[in-house]
Protein backbone atom coordinates (compact mmCIF):
# COMPACT_ATOMS: atom_id res chain seq x y z
CA UNK A 1 0.00 0.00 0.00
CA UNK A 2 1.44 3.43 -0.89
CA UNK A 3 2.45 5.52 2.05
CA UNK A 4 0.79 8.86 2.70
CA UNK A 5 2.52 11.55 0.70
CA UNK A 6 2.80 13.92 3.63
CA UNK A 7 4.37 11.29 5.86
CA UNK A 8 7.02 10.59 3.29
CA UNK A 9 7.73 14.29 2.90
CA UNK A 10 8.17 14.76 6.63
CA UNK A 11 10.58 11.86 6.79
CA UNK A 12 12.50 13.14 3.79
CA UNK A 13 12.83 16.61 5.28
CA UNK A 14 13.86 15.22 8.64
CA UNK A 15 16.48 13.01 7.04
CA UNK A 16 17.76 15.93 4.99
CA UNK A 17 18.10 18.02 8.13
CA UNK A 18 19.94 15.21 9.90
CA UNK A 19 22.30 14.71 6.99
CA UNK A 20 23.08 18.42 6.99
CA UNK A 21 23.77 18.55 10.69
CA UNK A 22 25.59 15.23 11.11
CA UNK A 23 27.97 14.50 12.70
CA UNK A 24 27.45 17.37 15.13
CA UNK A 25 23.82 16.67 15.85
CA UNK A 26 22.24 13.35 16.62
CA UNK A 27 19.13 11.94 18.14
CA UNK A 28 19.04 9.60 21.06
CA UNK A 29 15.36 9.67 21.91
CA UNK A 30 13.40 6.43 22.02
CA UNK A 31 11.53 5.46 18.91
CA UNK A 32 7.88 6.46 18.99
CA UNK A 33 5.21 4.18 17.63
CA UNK A 34 3.93 5.62 14.37
CA UNK A 35 0.16 5.88 13.97
CA UNK A 36 -1.15 3.13 11.76
CA UNK A 37 -2.18 4.40 8.32
CA UNK A 38 -5.08 2.44 6.88
CA UNK A 39 -3.76 -0.80 8.31
CA UNK A 40 -0.17 -0.38 7.09
CA UNK A 41 2.63 -0.40 9.66
CA UNK A 42 5.22 2.28 9.13
CA UNK A 43 7.74 2.45 11.96
CA UNK A 44 9.02 5.75 13.25
CA UNK A 45 12.30 6.61 11.51
CA UNK A 46 15.37 5.39 13.35
CA UNK A 47 17.78 8.09 14.55
CA UNK A 48 21.16 8.41 12.84
CA UNK A 49 23.99 8.60 15.36
CA UNK A 50 27.63 9.49 14.77
CA UNK A 51 28.41 10.55 18.34
CA UNK A 52 26.54 9.99 21.61
CA UNK A 53 25.66 12.99 23.72
CA UNK A 54 26.75 12.06 27.21
CA UNK A 55 28.74 13.45 30.11
CA UNK A 56 29.86 9.96 31.09
CA UNK A 57 33.59 9.33 30.46
CA UNK A 58 32.93 6.74 27.77
CA UNK A 59 33.82 5.90 24.16
CA UNK A 60 32.29 3.27 21.91
CA UNK A 61 34.33 0.70 19.98
CA UNK A 62 32.76 -0.61 16.77
CA UNK A 63 34.27 -3.22 14.43
CA UNK A 64 32.96 -3.83 10.91
CA UNK A 65 32.62 -6.58 8.32
CA UNK A 66 34.19 -9.62 10.02
CA UNK A 67 36.62 -11.02 7.45
CA UNK A 68 40.13 -12.35 8.10
CA UNK A 69 39.58 -13.57 11.65
CA UNK A 70 42.56 -15.92 11.24
CA UNK A 71 44.71 -12.79 11.26
CA UNK A 72 43.00 -11.26 14.28
CA UNK A 73 43.59 -13.75 17.10
CA UNK A 74 45.49 -11.12 19.08
CA UNK A 75 42.62 -8.67 18.72
CA UNK A 76 40.15 -11.20 20.13
CA UNK A 77 42.45 -11.83 23.08
CA UNK A 78 42.69 -8.09 23.71
CA UNK A 79 38.90 -7.65 23.52
CA UNK A 80 38.42 -10.47 26.03
CA UNK A 81 41.24 -9.54 28.41
CA UNK A 82 40.11 -5.94 28.69
CA UNK A 83 36.43 -6.89 28.54
CA UNK A 84 35.75 -4.38 25.76
CA UNK A 85 32.01 -4.13 24.97
CA UNK A 86 32.55 -3.81 21.22
CA UNK A 87 29.68 -3.51 18.76
CA UNK A 88 30.49 -5.90 15.90
CA UNK A 89 28.74 -4.94 12.67
CA UNK A 90 29.22 -8.19 10.79
CA UNK A 91 28.31 -9.64 7.42
CA UNK A 92 26.72 -13.12 7.58
CA UNK A 93 29.07 -14.56 4.93
CA UNK A 94 32.01 -13.33 7.02
CA UNK A 95 31.00 -14.79 10.39
CA UNK A 96 29.92 -18.04 8.81
CA UNK A 97 33.55 -18.62 7.77
CA UNK A 98 34.57 -18.66 11.43
CA UNK A 99 31.62 -18.82 13.81
CA UNK A 100 33.81 -20.07 16.64
CA UNK A 101 35.76 -16.81 16.67
CA UNK A 102 32.59 -14.83 17.31
CA UNK A 103 30.92 -17.39 19.55
CA UNK A 104 33.95 -17.17 21.83
CA UNK A 105 33.72 -13.38 21.89
CA UNK A 106 30.01 -13.50 22.73
CA UNK A 107 30.33 -16.25 25.32
CA UNK A 108 33.30 -14.85 27.23
CA UNK A 109 33.02 -11.09 26.82
CA UNK A 110 30.54 -8.21 26.59
CA UNK A 111 30.71 -7.70 22.79
CA UNK A 112 27.53 -7.85 20.73
CA UNK A 113 26.90 -8.56 17.05
CA UNK A 114 24.92 -5.95 15.15
CA UNK A 115 23.53 -5.52 11.61
CA UNK A 116 25.71 -4.56 8.63
CA UNK A 117 23.26 -5.78 5.93
CA UNK A 118 23.43 -9.11 4.11
CA UNK A 119 25.60 -8.32 1.07
CA UNK A 120 27.12 -4.88 1.85
CA UNK A 121 25.27 -2.94 -0.86
CA UNK A 122 24.98 0.82 -1.23
CA UNK A 123 21.53 0.93 0.36
CA UNK A 124 20.69 4.25 -1.27
CA UNK A 125 20.49 2.47 -4.64
CA UNK A 126 17.71 0.18 -3.37
CA UNK A 127 13.97 0.68 -2.83
CA UNK A 128 12.70 0.57 0.73
CA UNK A 129 11.54 -3.02 0.12
CA UNK A 130 15.01 -3.87 -1.17
CA UNK A 131 16.59 -2.29 1.89
CA UNK A 132 14.29 -4.25 4.20
CA UNK A 133 15.29 -7.47 2.42
CA UNK A 134 18.98 -6.67 3.05
CA UNK A 135 18.52 -5.67 6.69
CA UNK A 136 15.90 -8.25 7.71
CA UNK A 137 17.85 -10.95 5.87
CA UNK A 138 20.94 -10.22 7.95
CA UNK A 139 18.82 -10.20 11.12
CA UNK A 140 17.35 -13.62 10.29
CA UNK A 141 20.74 -15.19 9.56
CA UNK A 142 22.17 -13.80 12.77
CA UNK A 143 19.30 -15.21 14.79
CA UNK A 144 19.90 -18.61 13.19
CA UNK A 145 23.66 -18.48 13.77
CA UNK A 146 23.83 -17.00 17.28
CA UNK A 147 20.30 -16.97 18.71
CA UNK A 148 20.60 -13.22 19.25
CA UNK A 149 19.20 -10.56 16.95
CA UNK A 150 20.90 -7.27 16.08
CA UNK A 151 19.45 -4.06 17.55
CA UNK A 152 21.62 -1.51 15.71
CA UNK A 153 22.38 -1.00 12.02
CA UNK A 154 25.51 0.29 10.39
CA UNK A 155 24.62 0.75 6.74
CA UNK A 156 27.20 -0.46 4.25
CA UNK A 157 28.51 1.81 1.53
CA UNK A 158 28.69 -0.72 -1.27
CA UNK A 159 31.96 -1.70 -2.89
CA UNK A 160 33.03 1.91 -3.34
CA UNK A 161 31.81 3.30 -0.01
CA UNK A 162 29.35 5.80 -1.44
CA UNK A 163 28.64 8.39 1.24
CA UNK A 164 26.30 8.82 3.10
CA UNK A 165 25.36 5.08 3.00
CA UNK A 166 21.72 5.69 4.00
CA UNK A 167 18.62 7.68 3.06
CA UNK A 168 15.11 8.28 4.38
CA UNK A 169 14.05 4.74 3.40
CA UNK A 170 16.90 3.27 5.46
CA UNK A 171 15.52 5.04 8.51
CA UNK A 172 12.18 3.24 8.25
CA UNK A 173 13.56 -0.07 6.91
CA UNK A 174 15.94 -0.45 9.87
CA UNK A 175 13.34 -0.44 12.69
CA UNK A 176 11.09 -2.73 10.64
CA UNK A 177 13.95 -5.25 10.98
CA UNK A 178 14.58 -4.67 14.69
CA UNK A 179 17.38 -2.09 14.35
CA UNK A 180 16.40 0.90 16.46
CA UNK A 181 19.31 3.20 15.61
CA UNK A 182 21.57 3.75 12.62
CA UNK A 183 25.15 4.01 13.81
CA UNK A 184 27.79 5.92 11.86
CA UNK A 185 31.05 7.00 13.56
CA UNK A 186 33.06 9.93 14.88
CA UNK A 187 36.55 8.64 14.00
CA UNK A 188 37.71 5.92 11.60
CA UNK A 189 40.93 4.55 13.11
CA UNK A 190 41.25 1.69 10.61
CA UNK A 191 44.61 1.22 8.91
CA UNK A 192 43.74 1.18 5.22
CA UNK A 193 46.47 -0.52 3.19
CA UNK A 194 49.69 0.89 4.57
CA UNK A 195 48.08 4.15 5.74
CA UNK A 196 47.40 4.51 9.44
CA UNK A 197 45.27 7.55 10.27
CA UNK A 198 46.54 10.00 12.90
CA UNK A 199 45.14 9.29 16.34
CA UNK A 200 42.68 12.02 17.39
CA UNK A 201 42.01 13.33 20.86
CA UNK A 202 38.94 11.36 21.85
CA UNK A 203 35.96 13.04 23.53
CA UNK A 204 33.21 11.56 25.69
CA UNK A 205 30.61 9.88 23.51
CA UNK A 206 32.84 9.39 20.47
CA UNK A 207 32.20 6.35 18.30
CA UNK A 208 35.37 4.70 16.93
CA UNK A 209 35.26 2.67 13.71
CA UNK A 210 37.64 -0.26 13.22
CA UNK A 211 37.62 -3.23 10.86
CA UNK A 212 38.27 -6.91 11.48
CA UNK A 213 41.50 -8.17 9.96
CA UNK A 214 45.27 -8.14 10.22
CA UNK A 215 45.56 -4.55 11.46
CA UNK A 216 42.78 -4.78 14.06
CA UNK A 217 45.00 -5.57 17.04
CA UNK A 218 47.26 -2.58 16.37
CA UNK A 219 44.32 -0.29 15.51
CA UNK A 220 42.41 -1.35 18.63
CA UNK A 221 45.51 -0.84 20.76
CA UNK A 222 45.86 2.74 19.44
CA UNK A 223 42.17 3.39 20.08
CA UNK A 224 42.39 2.09 23.66
CA UNK A 225 45.54 4.11 24.33
CA UNK A 226 43.78 7.24 23.06
CA UNK A 227 40.80 6.44 25.31
CA UNK A 228 43.08 5.89 28.29
CA UNK A 229 44.88 9.19 27.59
CA UNK A 230 41.53 11.00 27.59
CA UNK A 231 40.29 9.26 30.74
CA UNK A 232 37.57 7.43 28.82
CA UNK A 233 36.45 3.80 29.05
CA UNK A 234 34.75 1.68 26.38
CA UNK A 235 31.02 1.29 27.05
CA UNK A 236 28.20 -0.73 25.46
CA UNK A 237 26.54 1.23 22.68
CA UNK A 238 23.18 -0.47 23.20
CA UNK A 239 23.01 0.87 26.75
CA UNK A 240 23.21 4.44 25.45
CA UNK A 241 21.07 4.18 22.31
CA UNK A 242 18.20 1.86 23.17
CA UNK A 243 15.38 2.76 25.46
ZN1 LIG B 1 31.49 -2.64 5.81
mmCIF file of C-alpha atoms and ligand atoms in Angstrom:
data_model
loop_
_atom_site.group_PDB
_atom_site.id
_atom_site.type_symbol
_atom_site.label_atom_id
_atom_site.label_comp_id
_atom_site.label_asym_id
_atom_site.label_seq_id
_atom_site.Cartn_x
_atom_site.Cartn_y
_atom_site.Cartn_z
ATOM 1 C CA UNK A 1 0.000 0.000 0.000
ATOM 2 C CA UNK A 2 1.438 3.430 -0.888
ATOM 3 C CA UNK A 3 2.455 5.521 2.045
ATOM 4 C CA UNK A 4 0.792 8.856 2.702
ATOM 5 C CA UNK A 5 2.524 11.553 0.702
ATOM 6 C CA UNK A 6 2.795 13.919 3.634
ATOM 7 C CA UNK A 7 4.373 11.289 5.861
ATOM 8 C CA UNK A 8 7.018 10.586 3.290
ATOM 9 C CA UNK A 9 7.726 14.287 2.900
ATOM 10 C CA UNK A 10 8.165 14.764 6.626
ATOM 11 C CA UNK A 11 10.575 11.861 6.791
ATOM 12 C CA UNK A 12 12.501 13.136 3.793
ATOM 13 C CA UNK A 13 12.827 16.615 5.281
ATOM 14 C CA UNK A 14 13.864 15.222 8.642
ATOM 15 C CA UNK A 15 16.476 13.007 7.040
ATOM 16 C CA UNK A 16 17.763 15.927 4.987
ATOM 17 C CA UNK A 17 18.097 18.018 8.134
ATOM 18 C CA UNK A 18 19.940 15.212 9.899
ATOM 19 C CA UNK A 19 22.296 14.712 6.987
ATOM 20 C CA UNK A 20 23.083 18.417 6.985
ATOM 21 C CA UNK A 21 23.771 18.546 10.692
ATOM 22 C CA UNK A 22 25.586 15.229 11.109
ATOM 23 C CA UNK A 23 27.968 14.499 12.696
ATOM 24 C CA UNK A 24 27.453 17.370 15.129
ATOM 25 C CA UNK A 25 23.816 16.670 15.855
ATOM 26 C CA UNK A 26 22.240 13.352 16.615
ATOM 27 C CA UNK A 27 19.127 11.936 18.138
ATOM 28 C CA UNK A 28 19.040 9.596 21.063
ATOM 29 C CA UNK A 29 15.357 9.667 21.915
ATOM 30 C CA UNK A 30 13.397 6.434 22.020
ATOM 31 C CA UNK A 31 11.532 5.462 18.908
ATOM 32 C CA UNK A 32 7.879 6.463 18.986
ATOM 33 C CA UNK A 33 5.209 4.182 17.635
ATOM 34 C CA UNK A 34 3.928 5.620 14.373
ATOM 35 C CA UNK A 35 0.162 5.881 13.967
ATOM 36 C CA UNK A 36 -1.155 3.128 11.760
ATOM 37 C CA UNK A 37 -2.175 4.395 8.322
ATOM 38 C CA UNK A 38 -5.076 2.437 6.876
ATOM 39 C CA UNK A 39 -3.757 -0.804 8.313
ATOM 40 C CA UNK A 40 -0.170 -0.378 7.090
ATOM 41 C CA UNK A 41 2.626 -0.397 9.657
ATOM 42 C CA UNK A 42 5.222 2.282 9.133
ATOM 43 C CA UNK A 43 7.737 2.449 11.958
ATOM 44 C CA UNK A 44 9.024 5.753 13.254
ATOM 45 C CA UNK A 45 12.298 6.612 11.506
ATOM 46 C CA UNK A 46 15.374 5.393 13.346
ATOM 47 C CA UNK A 47 17.781 8.090 14.554
ATOM 48 C CA UNK A 48 21.161 8.414 12.840
ATOM 49 C CA UNK A 49 23.991 8.600 15.363
ATOM 50 C CA UNK A 50 27.626 9.488 14.769
ATOM 51 C CA UNK A 51 28.411 10.548 18.338
ATOM 52 C CA UNK A 52 26.542 9.995 21.610
ATOM 53 C CA UNK A 53 25.657 12.994 23.716
ATOM 54 C CA UNK A 54 26.749 12.064 27.215
ATOM 55 C CA UNK A 55 28.744 13.453 30.108
ATOM 56 C CA UNK A 56 29.859 9.958 31.085
ATOM 57 C CA UNK A 57 33.587 9.329 30.462
ATOM 58 C CA UNK A 58 32.932 6.736 27.768
ATOM 59 C CA UNK A 59 33.815 5.899 24.165
ATOM 60 C CA UNK A 60 32.293 3.268 21.909
ATOM 61 C CA UNK A 61 34.332 0.699 19.979
ATOM 62 C CA UNK A 62 32.757 -0.614 16.766
ATOM 63 C CA UNK A 63 34.269 -3.219 14.427
ATOM 64 C CA UNK A 64 32.958 -3.830 10.911
ATOM 65 C CA UNK A 65 32.625 -6.582 8.317
ATOM 66 C CA UNK A 66 34.192 -9.618 10.023
ATOM 67 C CA UNK A 67 36.617 -11.017 7.447
ATOM 68 C CA UNK A 68 40.129 -12.349 8.104
ATOM 69 C CA UNK A 69 39.578 -13.574 11.649
ATOM 70 C CA UNK A 70 42.556 -15.917 11.240
ATOM 71 C CA UNK A 71 44.715 -12.786 11.264
ATOM 72 C CA UNK A 72 42.995 -11.257 14.281
ATOM 73 C CA UNK A 73 43.589 -13.749 17.099
ATOM 74 C CA UNK A 74 45.490 -11.125 19.081
ATOM 75 C CA UNK A 75 42.616 -8.673 18.719
ATOM 76 C CA UNK A 76 40.151 -11.203 20.133
ATOM 77 C CA UNK A 77 42.455 -11.830 23.084
ATOM 78 C CA UNK A 78 42.686 -8.089 23.710
ATOM 79 C CA UNK A 79 38.899 -7.654 23.517
ATOM 80 C CA UNK A 80 38.417 -10.469 26.027
ATOM 81 C CA UNK A 81 41.245 -9.538 28.406
ATOM 82 C CA UNK A 82 40.110 -5.936 28.691
ATOM 83 C CA UNK A 83 36.433 -6.891 28.543
ATOM 84 C CA UNK A 84 35.750 -4.382 25.759
ATOM 85 C CA UNK A 85 32.008 -4.131 24.969
ATOM 86 C CA UNK A 86 32.545 -3.805 21.217
ATOM 87 C CA UNK A 87 29.678 -3.514 18.762
ATOM 88 C CA UNK A 88 30.491 -5.895 15.902
ATOM 89 C CA UNK A 89 28.738 -4.939 12.672
ATOM 90 C CA UNK A 90 29.217 -8.189 10.787
ATOM 91 C CA UNK A 91 28.315 -9.644 7.419
ATOM 92 C CA UNK A 92 26.720 -13.119 7.579
ATOM 93 C CA UNK A 93 29.071 -14.555 4.931
ATOM 94 C CA UNK A 94 32.013 -13.334 7.018
ATOM 95 C CA UNK A 95 30.997 -14.787 10.389
ATOM 96 C CA UNK A 96 29.915 -18.038 8.807
ATOM 97 C CA UNK A 97 33.549 -18.616 7.770
ATOM 98 C CA UNK A 98 34.574 -18.664 11.432
ATOM 99 C CA UNK A 99 31.621 -18.821 13.814
ATOM 100 C CA UNK A 100 33.807 -20.070 16.644
ATOM 101 C CA UNK A 101 35.765 -16.808 16.672
ATOM 102 C CA UNK A 102 32.586 -14.830 17.311
ATOM 103 C CA UNK A 103 30.921 -17.391 19.553
ATOM 104 C CA UNK A 104 33.948 -17.174 21.833
ATOM 105 C CA UNK A 105 33.718 -13.384 21.886
ATOM 106 C CA UNK A 106 30.005 -13.495 22.725
ATOM 107 C CA UNK A 107 30.327 -16.252 25.324
ATOM 108 C CA UNK A 108 33.304 -14.848 27.231
ATOM 109 C CA UNK A 109 33.016 -11.094 26.821
ATOM 110 C CA UNK A 110 30.540 -8.206 26.590
ATOM 111 C CA UNK A 111 30.706 -7.696 22.791
ATOM 112 C CA UNK A 112 27.525 -7.852 20.725
ATOM 113 C CA UNK A 113 26.902 -8.557 17.052
ATOM 114 C CA UNK A 114 24.915 -5.947 15.150
ATOM 115 C CA UNK A 115 23.532 -5.521 11.611
ATOM 116 C CA UNK A 116 25.705 -4.560 8.633
ATOM 117 C CA UNK A 117 23.258 -5.781 5.934
ATOM 118 C CA UNK A 118 23.429 -9.114 4.113
ATOM 119 C CA UNK A 119 25.599 -8.316 1.071
ATOM 120 C CA UNK A 120 27.120 -4.883 1.846
ATOM 121 C CA UNK A 121 25.274 -2.936 -0.863
ATOM 122 C CA UNK A 122 24.983 0.819 -1.233
ATOM 123 C CA UNK A 123 21.530 0.926 0.363
ATOM 124 C CA UNK A 124 20.694 4.245 -1.269
ATOM 125 C CA UNK A 125 20.489 2.469 -4.642
ATOM 126 C CA UNK A 126 17.706 0.182 -3.369
ATOM 127 C CA UNK A 127 13.972 0.680 -2.832
ATOM 128 C CA UNK A 128 12.705 0.572 0.735
ATOM 129 C CA UNK A 129 11.538 -3.017 0.118
ATOM 130 C CA UNK A 130 15.008 -3.867 -1.169
ATOM 131 C CA UNK A 131 16.594 -2.288 1.892
ATOM 132 C CA UNK A 132 14.287 -4.254 4.198
ATOM 133 C CA UNK A 133 15.291 -7.468 2.418
ATOM 134 C CA UNK A 134 18.982 -6.668 3.049
ATOM 135 C CA UNK A 135 18.520 -5.665 6.689
ATOM 136 C CA UNK A 136 15.904 -8.249 7.714
ATOM 137 C CA UNK A 137 17.847 -10.955 5.870
ATOM 138 C CA UNK A 138 20.943 -10.219 7.949
ATOM 139 C CA UNK A 139 18.815 -10.198 11.124
ATOM 140 C CA UNK A 140 17.351 -13.617 10.289
ATOM 141 C CA UNK A 141 20.736 -15.188 9.565
ATOM 142 C CA UNK A 142 22.172 -13.801 12.767
ATOM 143 C CA UNK A 143 19.297 -15.213 14.794
ATOM 144 C CA UNK A 144 19.896 -18.614 13.194
ATOM 145 C CA UNK A 145 23.660 -18.476 13.774
ATOM 146 C CA UNK A 146 23.832 -17.002 17.281
ATOM 147 C CA UNK A 147 20.301 -16.973 18.710
ATOM 148 C CA UNK A 148 20.598 -13.219 19.248
ATOM 149 C CA UNK A 149 19.197 -10.556 16.948
ATOM 150 C CA UNK A 150 20.898 -7.273 16.078
ATOM 151 C CA UNK A 151 19.453 -4.062 17.548
ATOM 152 C CA UNK A 152 21.623 -1.512 15.714
ATOM 153 C CA UNK A 153 22.379 -0.997 12.020
ATOM 154 C CA UNK A 154 25.505 0.285 10.392
ATOM 155 C CA UNK A 155 24.620 0.755 6.736
ATOM 156 C CA UNK A 156 27.200 -0.463 4.246
ATOM 157 C CA UNK A 157 28.510 1.809 1.535
ATOM 158 C CA UNK A 158 28.692 -0.720 -1.275
ATOM 159 C CA UNK A 159 31.961 -1.705 -2.885
ATOM 160 C CA UNK A 160 33.029 1.915 -3.340
ATOM 161 C CA UNK A 161 31.808 3.296 -0.008
ATOM 162 C CA UNK A 162 29.352 5.797 -1.438
ATOM 163 C CA UNK A 163 28.638 8.394 1.238
ATOM 164 C CA UNK A 164 26.297 8.821 3.097
ATOM 165 C CA UNK A 165 25.357 5.083 3.004
ATOM 166 C CA UNK A 166 21.715 5.694 3.996
ATOM 167 C CA UNK A 167 18.622 7.683 3.062
ATOM 168 C CA UNK A 168 15.109 8.277 4.385
ATOM 169 C CA UNK A 169 14.051 4.743 3.400
ATOM 170 C CA UNK A 170 16.897 3.266 5.464
ATOM 171 C CA UNK A 171 15.523 5.044 8.505
ATOM 172 C CA UNK A 172 12.182 3.236 8.251
ATOM 173 C CA UNK A 173 13.556 -0.074 6.911
ATOM 174 C CA UNK A 174 15.943 -0.453 9.875
ATOM 175 C CA UNK A 175 13.340 -0.436 12.686
ATOM 176 C CA UNK A 176 11.094 -2.733 10.639
ATOM 177 C CA UNK A 177 13.946 -5.252 10.980
ATOM 178 C CA UNK A 178 14.584 -4.668 14.693
ATOM 179 C CA UNK A 179 17.379 -2.091 14.347
ATOM 180 C CA UNK A 180 16.403 0.900 16.463
ATOM 181 C CA UNK A 181 19.308 3.196 15.610
ATOM 182 C CA UNK A 182 21.574 3.754 12.617
ATOM 183 C CA UNK A 183 25.147 4.012 13.807
ATOM 184 C CA UNK A 184 27.794 5.922 11.864
ATOM 185 C CA UNK A 185 31.050 7.004 13.559
ATOM 186 C CA UNK A 186 33.056 9.928 14.883
ATOM 187 C CA UNK A 187 36.549 8.637 13.999
ATOM 188 C CA UNK A 188 37.711 5.921 11.600
ATOM 189 C CA UNK A 189 40.927 4.550 13.112
ATOM 190 C CA UNK A 190 41.248 1.688 10.608
ATOM 191 C CA UNK A 191 44.610 1.223 8.915
ATOM 192 C CA UNK A 192 43.739 1.176 5.219
ATOM 193 C CA UNK A 193 46.467 -0.519 3.185
ATOM 194 C CA UNK A 194 49.687 0.893 4.571
ATOM 195 C CA UNK A 195 48.084 4.152 5.745
ATOM 196 C CA UNK A 196 47.398 4.508 9.438
ATOM 197 C CA UNK A 197 45.266 7.550 10.272
ATOM 198 C CA UNK A 198 46.537 9.998 12.900
ATOM 199 C CA UNK A 199 45.141 9.293 16.340
ATOM 200 C CA UNK A 200 42.683 12.017 17.385
ATOM 201 C CA UNK A 201 42.011 13.326 20.861
ATOM 202 C CA UNK A 202 38.935 11.358 21.846
ATOM 203 C CA UNK A 203 35.963 13.039 23.534
ATOM 204 C CA UNK A 204 33.210 11.563 25.691
ATOM 205 C CA UNK A 205 30.609 9.880 23.508
ATOM 206 C CA UNK A 206 32.836 9.393 20.466
ATOM 207 C CA UNK A 207 32.203 6.346 18.295
ATOM 208 C CA UNK A 208 35.367 4.697 16.929
ATOM 209 C CA UNK A 209 35.256 2.672 13.709
ATOM 210 C CA UNK A 210 37.641 -0.259 13.225
ATOM 211 C CA UNK A 211 37.621 -3.232 10.858
ATOM 212 C CA UNK A 212 38.268 -6.914 11.482
ATOM 213 C CA UNK A 213 41.501 -8.170 9.958
ATOM 214 C CA UNK A 214 45.271 -8.142 10.224
ATOM 215 C CA UNK A 215 45.557 -4.548 11.463
ATOM 216 C CA UNK A 216 42.781 -4.778 14.058
ATOM 217 C CA UNK A 217 45.000 -5.567 17.041
ATOM 218 C CA UNK A 218 47.262 -2.576 16.369
ATOM 219 C CA UNK A 219 44.324 -0.292 15.515
ATOM 220 C CA UNK A 220 42.412 -1.352 18.627
ATOM 221 C CA UNK A 221 45.511 -0.840 20.757
ATOM 222 C CA UNK A 222 45.863 2.736 19.442
ATOM 223 C CA UNK A 223 42.166 3.395 20.085
ATOM 224 C CA UNK A 224 42.392 2.086 23.657
ATOM 225 C CA UNK A 225 45.542 4.108 24.328
ATOM 226 C CA UNK A 226 43.776 7.238 23.060
ATOM 227 C CA UNK A 227 40.805 6.439 25.306
ATOM 228 C CA UNK A 228 43.084 5.892 28.294
ATOM 229 C CA UNK A 229 44.878 9.187 27.590
ATOM 230 C CA UNK A 230 41.534 10.998 27.585
ATOM 231 C CA UNK A 231 40.293 9.257 30.739
ATOM 232 C CA UNK A 232 37.572 7.430 28.819
ATOM 233 C CA UNK A 233 36.454 3.801 29.049
ATOM 234 C CA UNK A 234 34.750 1.679 26.383
ATOM 235 C CA UNK A 235 31.023 1.290 27.055
ATOM 236 C CA UNK A 236 28.195 -0.735 25.465
ATOM 237 C CA UNK A 237 26.544 1.228 22.678
ATOM 238 C CA UNK A 238 23.182 -0.466 23.197
ATOM 239 C CA UNK A 239 23.012 0.873 26.747
ATOM 240 C CA UNK A 240 23.212 4.443 25.445
ATOM 241 C CA UNK A 241 21.074 4.179 22.312
ATOM 242 C CA UNK A 242 18.197 1.859 23.173
ATOM 243 C CA UNK A 243 15.380 2.764 25.459
HETATM 244 ZN ZN1 LIG B 1 31.495 -2.637 5.807
#
